[in-house]
């Protein structure tokens, strides 16, 4: 939180961090109930803890539910296979757009347009998971690539698998989130996952946001074998 003593023309935030990303295998987990199929019902105590991340399956818009049903059928209604299948399906069927400003579109708007920014596709992924009874949340952060283009904020979704915990899936890229994804914030509602928020007061005042992001991989030393 920042407070100013008097008039100010700008606020500049600089952050530098070295991050260890340890999820080299995003599929390394064991489900608590591997034979349970979708739509999934959590044990009562788990379901209560996840209440803010869930919706009644019938609450989803018909167009959103149709996408969820298609992915469920393609994954044999497997709770582990469904999120990955869904992420690949959205990546295949929707055009990724560059829309640097504005709130995410509703999932039904994204379906109607057949296209969206990464945050729009993330919201669609989350709502499709909820339509199958799974707890899901919106994630904001960064995704590292070897591309030379400037890095930008990124968004994806996470789904809670009993026994596996929160697992990330990136529908913009059609893959499971792993060691190239850096999470900044996760929330049931995208508005609560913004890395920076604020308000200002003043007459004849407007605002402009400028960002610059640089990411690079830091070489690591190989582990020393035991007994050496």
PDB file of C-alpha atoms in Angstrom:
ATOM      1  CA  UNK A   1       0.000   0.000   0.000  1.00  0.00           C
ATOM      2  CA  UNK A   2       1.345   3.428  -0.987  1.00  0.00           C
ATOM      3  CA  UNK A   3       0.443   6.817   0.481  1.00  0.00           C
ATOM      4  CA  UNK A   4       1.602  10.206  -0.821  1.00  0.00           C
ATOM      5  CA  UNK A   5       2.182  13.416   1.124  1.00  0.00           C
ATOM      6  CA  UNK A   6       1.080  15.929  -1.472  1.00  0.00           C
ATOM      7  CA  UNK A   7       0.488  15.840  -5.230  1.00  0.00           C
ATOM      8  CA  UNK A   8       2.244  13.155  -7.284  1.00  0.00           C
ATOM      9  CA  UNK A   9       2.632  12.734 -11.021  1.00  0.00           C
ATOM     10  CA  UNK A  10       3.405   9.024 -11.155  1.00  0.00           C
ATOM     11  CA  UNK A  11       3.832   5.806  -9.225  1.00  0.00           C
ATOM     12  CA  UNK A  12       6.538   3.409 -10.362  1.00  0.00           C
ATOM     13  CA  UNK A  13       6.799  -0.158  -9.083  1.00  0.00           C
ATOM     14  CA  UNK A  14       9.950  -2.168  -9.761  1.00  0.00           C
ATOM     15  CA  UNK A  15      10.223  -5.822  -8.829  1.00  0.00           C
ATOM     16  CA  UNK A  16      13.068  -8.250  -9.371  1.00  0.00           C
ATOM     17  CA  UNK A  17      12.924 -11.878  -8.292  1.00  0.00           C
ATOM     18  CA  UNK A  18      14.670 -15.186  -8.779  1.00  0.00           C
ATOM     19  CA  UNK A  19      12.073 -17.949  -8.808  1.00  0.00           C
ATOM     20  CA  UNK A  20      12.528 -21.693  -8.429  1.00  0.00           C
ATOM     21  CA  UNK A  21       9.872 -23.564 -10.413  1.00  0.00           C
ATOM     22  CA  UNK A  22       9.796 -27.131  -9.200  1.00  0.00           C
ATOM     23  CA  UNK A  23       6.888 -28.728 -11.073  1.00  0.00           C
ATOM     24  CA  UNK A  24       8.929 -30.562 -13.692  1.00  0.00           C
ATOM     25  CA  UNK A  25       6.251 -33.270 -14.037  1.00  0.00           C
ATOM     26  CA  UNK A  26       2.733 -31.817 -13.703  1.00  0.00           C
ATOM     27  CA  UNK A  27       1.200 -35.303 -13.811  1.00  0.00           C
ATOM     28  CA  UNK A  28       3.094 -36.672 -10.829  1.00  0.00           C
ATOM     29  CA  UNK A  29       0.299 -37.317  -8.333  1.00  0.00           C
ATOM     30  CA  UNK A  30      -2.109 -40.032  -7.228  1.00  0.00           C
ATOM     31  CA  UNK A  31      -5.835 -39.438  -7.115  1.00  0.00           C
ATOM     32  CA  UNK A  32      -7.649 -40.207  -3.884  1.00  0.00           C
ATOM     33  CA  UNK A  33     -10.527 -41.765  -5.823  1.00  0.00           C
ATOM     34  CA  UNK A  34      -9.172 -42.729  -9.254  1.00  0.00           C
ATOM     35  CA  UNK A  35     -12.283 -44.665 -10.257  1.00  0.00           C
ATOM     36  CA  UNK A  36     -14.705 -41.772  -9.689  1.00  0.00           C
ATOM     37  CA  UNK A  37     -15.917 -40.266 -12.951  1.00  0.00           C
ATOM     38  CA  UNK A  38     -17.414 -36.921 -13.908  1.00  0.00           C
ATOM     39  CA  UNK A  39     -19.441 -35.056 -12.871  1.00  0.00           C
ATOM     40  CA  UNK A  40     -17.392 -35.232  -9.686  1.00  0.00           C
ATOM     41  CA  UNK A  41     -18.663 -34.882  -6.120  1.00  0.00           C
ATOM     42  CA  UNK A  42     -16.046 -34.145  -3.447  1.00  0.00           C
ATOM     43  CA  UNK A  43     -16.276 -35.662   0.031  1.00  0.00           C
ATOM     44  CA  UNK A  44     -18.426 -33.308   2.164  1.00  0.00           C
ATOM     45  CA  UNK A  45     -15.542 -31.868   4.203  1.00  0.00           C
ATOM     46  CA  UNK A  46     -13.412 -31.208   1.107  1.00  0.00           C
ATOM     47  CA  UNK A  47     -16.345 -29.779  -0.804  1.00  0.00           C
ATOM     48  CA  UNK A  48     -17.084 -27.338   2.002  1.00  0.00           C
ATOM     49  CA  UNK A  49     -13.506 -26.034   2.026  1.00  0.00           C
ATOM     50  CA  UNK A  50     -13.663 -25.544  -1.738  1.00  0.00           C
ATOM     51  CA  UNK A  51     -17.109 -23.970  -1.783  1.00  0.00           C
ATOM     52  CA  UNK A  52     -15.997 -20.591  -3.169  1.00  0.00           C
ATOM     53  CA  UNK A  53     -14.328 -22.309  -6.147  1.00  0.00           C
ATOM     54  CA  UNK A  54     -17.339 -24.413  -7.124  1.00  0.00           C
ATOM     55  CA  UNK A  55     -20.669 -23.846  -8.842  1.00  0.00           C
ATOM     56  CA  UNK A  56     -23.786 -25.900  -9.322  1.00  0.00           C
ATOM     57  CA  UNK A  57     -23.120 -27.786 -12.584  1.00  0.00           C
ATOM     58  CA  UNK A  58     -26.469 -26.669 -14.003  1.00  0.00           C
ATOM     59  CA  UNK A  59     -25.517 -23.001 -13.456  1.00  0.00           C
ATOM     60  CA  UNK A  60     -23.225 -22.999 -16.491  1.00  0.00           C
ATOM     61  CA  UNK A  61     -24.433 -21.428 -19.729  1.00  0.00           C
ATOM     62  CA  UNK A  62     -25.603 -24.061 -22.218  1.00  0.00           C
ATOM     63  CA  UNK A  63     -22.817 -23.213 -24.681  1.00  0.00           C
ATOM     64  CA  UNK A  64     -20.180 -23.550 -21.953  1.00  0.00           C
ATOM     65  CA  UNK A  65     -21.626 -26.793 -20.677  1.00  0.00           C
ATOM     66  CA  UNK A  66     -21.564 -28.219 -24.219  1.00  0.00           C
ATOM     67  CA  UNK A  67     -17.794 -27.682 -24.362  1.00  0.00           C
ATOM     68  CA  UNK A  68     -17.369 -29.311 -20.952  1.00  0.00           C
ATOM     69  CA  UNK A  69     -19.472 -32.308 -21.974  1.00  0.00           C
ATOM     70  CA  UNK A  70     -17.431 -32.722 -25.174  1.00  0.00           C
ATOM     71  CA  UNK A  71     -14.156 -32.745 -23.224  1.00  0.00           C
ATOM     72  CA  UNK A  72     -15.596 -35.120 -20.625  1.00  0.00           C
ATOM     73  CA  UNK A  73     -16.676 -37.542 -23.332  1.00  0.00           C
ATOM     74  CA  UNK A  74     -13.282 -37.350 -25.068  1.00  0.00           C
ATOM     75  CA  UNK A  75     -11.532 -38.170 -21.772  1.00  0.00           C
ATOM     76  CA  UNK A  76     -13.904 -41.033 -20.846  1.00  0.00           C
ATOM     77  CA  UNK A  77     -15.173 -38.840 -17.991  1.00  0.00           C
ATOM     78  CA  UNK A  78     -11.852 -39.263 -16.196  1.00  0.00           C
ATOM     79  CA  UNK A  79     -11.325 -36.606 -13.527  1.00  0.00           C
ATOM     80  CA  UNK A  80      -7.566 -36.640 -14.195  1.00  0.00           C
ATOM     81  CA  UNK A  81      -7.809 -36.706 -17.985  1.00  0.00           C
ATOM     82  CA  UNK A  82     -10.586 -34.145 -18.316  1.00  0.00           C
ATOM     83  CA  UNK A  83      -8.656 -30.924 -17.473  1.00  0.00           C
ATOM     84  CA  UNK A  84      -5.827 -31.720 -19.886  1.00  0.00           C
ATOM     85  CA  UNK A  85      -8.270 -32.721 -22.624  1.00  0.00           C
ATOM     86  CA  UNK A  86     -10.245 -29.531 -22.024  1.00  0.00           C
ATOM     87  CA  UNK A  87      -7.138 -27.323 -22.213  1.00  0.00           C
ATOM     88  CA  UNK A  88      -6.126 -28.921 -25.517  1.00  0.00           C
ATOM     89  CA  UNK A  89      -9.666 -28.630 -26.861  1.00  0.00           C
ATOM     90  CA  UNK A  90      -9.890 -24.904 -26.095  1.00  0.00           C
ATOM     91  CA  UNK A  91      -6.431 -24.355 -27.607  1.00  0.00           C
ATOM     92  CA  UNK A  92      -7.544 -26.181 -30.745  1.00  0.00           C
ATOM     93  CA  UNK A  93     -10.955 -24.589 -31.207  1.00  0.00           C
ATOM     94  CA  UNK A  94     -10.398 -20.960 -30.155  1.00  0.00           C
ATOM     95  CA  UNK A  95      -8.246 -18.219 -31.647  1.00  0.00           C
ATOM     96  CA  UNK A  96      -5.863 -16.561 -29.196  1.00  0.00           C
ATOM     97  CA  UNK A  97      -6.054 -12.761 -29.326  1.00  0.00           C
ATOM     98  CA  UNK A  98      -3.820 -10.017 -27.971  1.00  0.00           C
ATOM     99  CA  UNK A  99      -6.068  -7.754 -25.870  1.00  0.00           C
ATOM    100  CA  UNK A 100      -3.839  -6.040 -23.294  1.00  0.00           C
ATOM    101  CA  UNK A 101      -6.588  -4.077 -21.528  1.00  0.00           C
ATOM    102  CA  UNK A 102     -10.033  -4.771 -20.137  1.00  0.00           C
ATOM    103  CA  UNK A 103     -11.703  -7.303 -17.889  1.00  0.00           C
ATOM    104  CA  UNK A 104     -12.085 -10.913 -19.034  1.00  0.00           C
ATOM    105  CA  UNK A 105     -15.062 -11.677 -21.228  1.00  0.00           C
ATOM    106  CA  UNK A 106     -17.782 -13.913 -19.877  1.00  0.00           C
ATOM    107  CA  UNK A 107     -17.317 -17.547 -20.942  1.00  0.00           C
ATOM    108  CA  UNK A 108     -20.427 -17.468 -23.120  1.00  0.00           C
ATOM    109  CA  UNK A 109     -19.112 -14.347 -24.904  1.00  0.00           C
ATOM    110  CA  UNK A 110     -15.840 -16.133 -25.618  1.00  0.00           C
ATOM    111  CA  UNK A 111     -17.714 -19.153 -26.969  1.00  0.00           C
ATOM    112  CA  UNK A 112     -19.861 -16.947 -29.207  1.00  0.00           C
ATOM    113  CA  UNK A 113     -16.792 -15.144 -30.587  1.00  0.00           C
ATOM    114  CA  UNK A 114     -14.656 -18.261 -30.971  1.00  0.00           C
ATOM    115  CA  UNK A 115     -11.684 -16.221 -29.804  1.00  0.00           C
ATOM    116  CA  UNK A 116     -10.268 -14.502 -26.755  1.00  0.00           C
ATOM    117  CA  UNK A 117      -7.219 -13.293 -24.877  1.00  0.00           C
ATOM    118  CA  UNK A 118      -5.438 -15.641 -22.496  1.00  0.00           C
ATOM    119  CA  UNK A 119      -7.562 -14.406 -19.579  1.00  0.00           C
ATOM    120  CA  UNK A 120     -10.770 -15.053 -21.549  1.00  0.00           C
ATOM    121  CA  UNK A 121      -9.724 -18.620 -22.321  1.00  0.00           C
ATOM    122  CA  UNK A 122      -8.710 -19.115 -18.685  1.00  0.00           C
ATOM    123  CA  UNK A 123     -12.163 -18.025 -17.490  1.00  0.00           C
ATOM    124  CA  UNK A 124     -13.768 -20.383 -20.002  1.00  0.00           C
ATOM    125  CA  UNK A 125     -11.581 -23.256 -18.781  1.00  0.00           C
ATOM    126  CA  UNK A 126     -12.495 -22.555 -15.149  1.00  0.00           C
ATOM    127  CA  UNK A 127     -16.233 -22.465 -15.840  1.00  0.00           C
ATOM    128  CA  UNK A 128     -16.091 -25.680 -17.883  1.00  0.00           C
ATOM    129  CA  UNK A 129     -14.384 -27.432 -14.969  1.00  0.00           C
ATOM    130  CA  UNK A 130     -17.046 -26.141 -12.584  1.00  0.00           C
ATOM    131  CA  UNK A 131     -19.722 -27.440 -14.939  1.00  0.00           C
ATOM    132  CA  UNK A 132     -18.320 -30.922 -14.288  1.00  0.00           C
ATOM    133  CA  UNK A 133     -18.421 -30.487 -10.503  1.00  0.00           C
ATOM    134  CA  UNK A 134     -14.720 -29.669 -10.132  1.00  0.00           C
ATOM    135  CA  UNK A 135     -13.389 -26.778  -8.052  1.00  0.00           C
ATOM    136  CA  UNK A 136     -11.410 -24.395 -10.247  1.00  0.00           C
ATOM    137  CA  UNK A 137      -9.777 -20.976  -9.992  1.00  0.00           C
ATOM    138  CA  UNK A 138      -8.253 -18.258 -12.164  1.00  0.00           C
ATOM    139  CA  UNK A 139      -4.471 -17.761 -12.091  1.00  0.00           C
ATOM    140  CA  UNK A 140      -2.400 -14.756 -13.155  1.00  0.00           C
ATOM    141  CA  UNK A 141       1.347 -14.848 -13.591  1.00  0.00           C
ATOM    142  CA  UNK A 142       4.030 -15.357 -16.195  1.00  0.00           C
ATOM    143  CA  UNK A 143       4.849 -18.104 -18.670  1.00  0.00           C
ATOM    144  CA  UNK A 144       8.468 -18.360 -19.764  1.00  0.00           C
ATOM    145  CA  UNK A 145       9.295 -19.161 -23.380  1.00  0.00           C
ATOM    146  CA  UNK A 146      12.471 -19.132 -25.428  1.00  0.00           C
ATOM    147  CA  UNK A 147      10.852 -16.587 -27.756  1.00  0.00           C
ATOM    148  CA  UNK A 148      12.714 -13.287 -28.107  1.00  0.00           C
ATOM    149  CA  UNK A 149       9.506 -11.219 -27.998  1.00  0.00           C
ATOM    150  CA  UNK A 150       8.907  -9.184 -24.811  1.00  0.00           C
ATOM    151  CA  UNK A 151       7.256 -11.134 -22.013  1.00  0.00           C
ATOM    152  CA  UNK A 152       3.742 -10.266 -20.859  1.00  0.00           C
ATOM    153  CA  UNK A 153       1.337 -11.130 -18.099  1.00  0.00           C
ATOM    154  CA  UNK A 154      -0.335 -14.479 -18.630  1.00  0.00           C
ATOM    155  CA  UNK A 155      -3.401 -16.254 -17.283  1.00  0.00           C
ATOM    156  CA  UNK A 156      -4.434 -19.887 -16.948  1.00  0.00           C
ATOM    157  CA  UNK A 157      -6.621 -22.051 -14.727  1.00  0.00           C
ATOM    158  CA  UNK A 158      -6.174 -24.452 -11.847  1.00  0.00           C
ATOM    159  CA  UNK A 159      -8.438 -27.329 -10.893  1.00  0.00           C
ATOM    160  CA  UNK A 160      -8.504 -29.129  -7.555  1.00  0.00           C
ATOM    161  CA  UNK A 161      -8.088 -32.898  -7.871  1.00  0.00           C
ATOM    162  CA  UNK A 162      -8.623 -34.891  -4.679  1.00  0.00           C
ATOM    163  CA  UNK A 163      -5.229 -36.442  -3.966  1.00  0.00           C
ATOM    164  CA  UNK A 164      -3.456 -34.211  -6.480  1.00  0.00           C
ATOM    165  CA  UNK A 165      -4.268 -30.805  -5.021  1.00  0.00           C
ATOM    166  CA  UNK A 166      -4.362 -27.715  -7.212  1.00  0.00           C
ATOM    167  CA  UNK A 167      -3.149 -28.485 -10.745  1.00  0.00           C
ATOM    168  CA  UNK A 168      -2.606 -25.865 -13.425  1.00  0.00           C
ATOM    169  CA  UNK A 169      -3.655 -26.083 -17.074  1.00  0.00           C
ATOM    170  CA  UNK A 170      -2.983 -23.498 -19.756  1.00  0.00           C
ATOM    171  CA  UNK A 171      -5.731 -23.431 -22.418  1.00  0.00           C
ATOM    172  CA  UNK A 172      -3.948 -20.700 -24.395  1.00  0.00           C
ATOM    173  CA  UNK A 173      -1.083 -23.105 -25.028  1.00  0.00           C
ATOM    174  CA  UNK A 174      -2.931 -26.414 -24.707  1.00  0.00           C
ATOM    175  CA  UNK A 175      -0.765 -27.909 -21.983  1.00  0.00           C
ATOM    176  CA  UNK A 176      -0.445 -28.593 -18.276  1.00  0.00           C
ATOM    177  CA  UNK A 177       1.259 -25.829 -16.301  1.00  0.00           C
ATOM    178  CA  UNK A 178       4.743 -26.836 -15.212  1.00  0.00           C
ATOM    179  CA  UNK A 179       8.132 -25.353 -14.481  1.00  0.00           C
ATOM    180  CA  UNK A 180       7.748 -22.609 -17.109  1.00  0.00           C
ATOM    181  CA  UNK A 181       4.752 -21.091 -15.312  1.00  0.00           C
ATOM    182  CA  UNK A 182       5.246 -18.577 -12.490  1.00  0.00           C
ATOM    183  CA  UNK A 183       2.126 -17.939 -10.407  1.00  0.00           C
ATOM    184  CA  UNK A 184       1.552 -14.480  -8.937  1.00  0.00           C
ATOM    185  CA  UNK A 185      -2.040 -14.796  -7.740  1.00  0.00           C
ATOM    186  CA  UNK A 186      -4.924 -17.275  -7.817  1.00  0.00           C
ATOM    187  CA  UNK A 187      -8.556 -16.589  -6.962  1.00  0.00           C
ATOM    188  CA  UNK A 188     -12.084 -17.805  -7.544  1.00  0.00           C
ATOM    189  CA  UNK A 189     -12.856 -14.520  -9.322  1.00  0.00           C
ATOM    190  CA  UNK A 190     -10.398 -12.987 -11.831  1.00  0.00           C
ATOM    191  CA  UNK A 191     -10.825  -9.533 -10.280  1.00  0.00           C
ATOM    192  CA  UNK A 192      -9.074 -10.821  -7.153  1.00  0.00           C
ATOM    193  CA  UNK A 193      -6.058 -12.146  -9.074  1.00  0.00           C
ATOM    194  CA  UNK A 194      -4.671  -8.825 -10.316  1.00  0.00           C
ATOM    195  CA  UNK A 195      -1.019  -8.371  -9.238  1.00  0.00           C
ATOM    196  CA  UNK A 196      -1.492  -4.626  -8.660  1.00  0.00           C
ATOM    197  CA  UNK A 197      -4.709  -2.747  -7.823  1.00  0.00           C
ATOM    198  CA  UNK A 198      -5.419   0.807  -6.757  1.00  0.00           C
ATOM    199  CA  UNK A 199      -7.546   3.940  -6.981  1.00  0.00           C
ATOM    200  CA  UNK A 200      -6.821   7.651  -7.301  1.00  0.00           C
ATOM    201  CA  UNK A 201      -8.630  10.918  -6.645  1.00  0.00           C
ATOM    202  CA  UNK A 202      -8.335  14.332  -8.234  1.00  0.00           C
ATOM    203  CA  UNK A 203      -9.956  16.804 -10.612  1.00  0.00           C
ATOM    204  CA  UNK A 204      -9.167  16.495 -14.319  1.00  0.00           C
ATOM    205  CA  UNK A 205      -6.956  13.503 -13.653  1.00  0.00           C
ATOM    206  CA  UNK A 206      -6.562  10.413 -15.792  1.00  0.00           C
ATOM    207  CA  UNK A 207      -4.323   7.385 -15.592  1.00  0.00           C
ATOM    208  CA  UNK A 208      -2.081   5.429 -17.929  1.00  0.00           C
ATOM    209  CA  UNK A 209      -0.441   2.119 -17.176  1.00  0.00           C
ATOM    210  CA  UNK A 210       2.870   1.154 -18.757  1.00  0.00           C
ATOM    211  CA  UNK A 211       4.566  -2.159 -18.077  1.00  0.00           C
ATOM    212  CA  UNK A 212       7.841  -3.793 -19.021  1.00  0.00           C
ATOM    213  CA  UNK A 213       8.667  -7.401 -18.248  1.00  0.00           C
ATOM    214  CA  UNK A 214      11.894  -9.297 -18.847  1.00  0.00           C
ATOM    215  CA  UNK A 215      12.348 -12.987 -18.096  1.00  0.00           C
ATOM    216  CA  UNK A 216      15.412 -15.170 -18.490  1.00  0.00           C
ATOM    217  CA  UNK A 217      16.368 -18.657 -17.453  1.00  0.00           C
ATOM    218  CA  UNK A 218      19.083 -18.868 -14.817  1.00  0.00           C
ATOM    219  CA  UNK A 219      21.507 -21.793 -15.308  1.00  0.00           C
ATOM    220  CA  UNK A 220      21.533 -24.202 -12.403  1.00  0.00           C
ATOM    221  CA  UNK A 221      24.281 -26.543 -11.296  1.00  0.00           C
ATOM    222  CA  UNK A 222      23.545 -30.274 -11.584  1.00  0.00           C
ATOM    223  CA  UNK A 223      22.925 -31.997  -8.249  1.00  0.00           C
ATOM    224  CA  UNK A 224      25.908 -33.640  -6.576  1.00  0.00           C
ATOM    225  CA  UNK A 225      25.478 -37.442  -6.459  1.00  0.00           C
ATOM    226  CA  UNK A 226      25.041 -38.956  -3.016  1.00  0.00           C
ATOM    227  CA  UNK A 227      28.174 -40.490  -1.556  1.00  0.00           C
ATOM    228  CA  UNK A 228      30.605 -38.293  -3.467  1.00  0.00           C
TER     229      UNK A 228
END
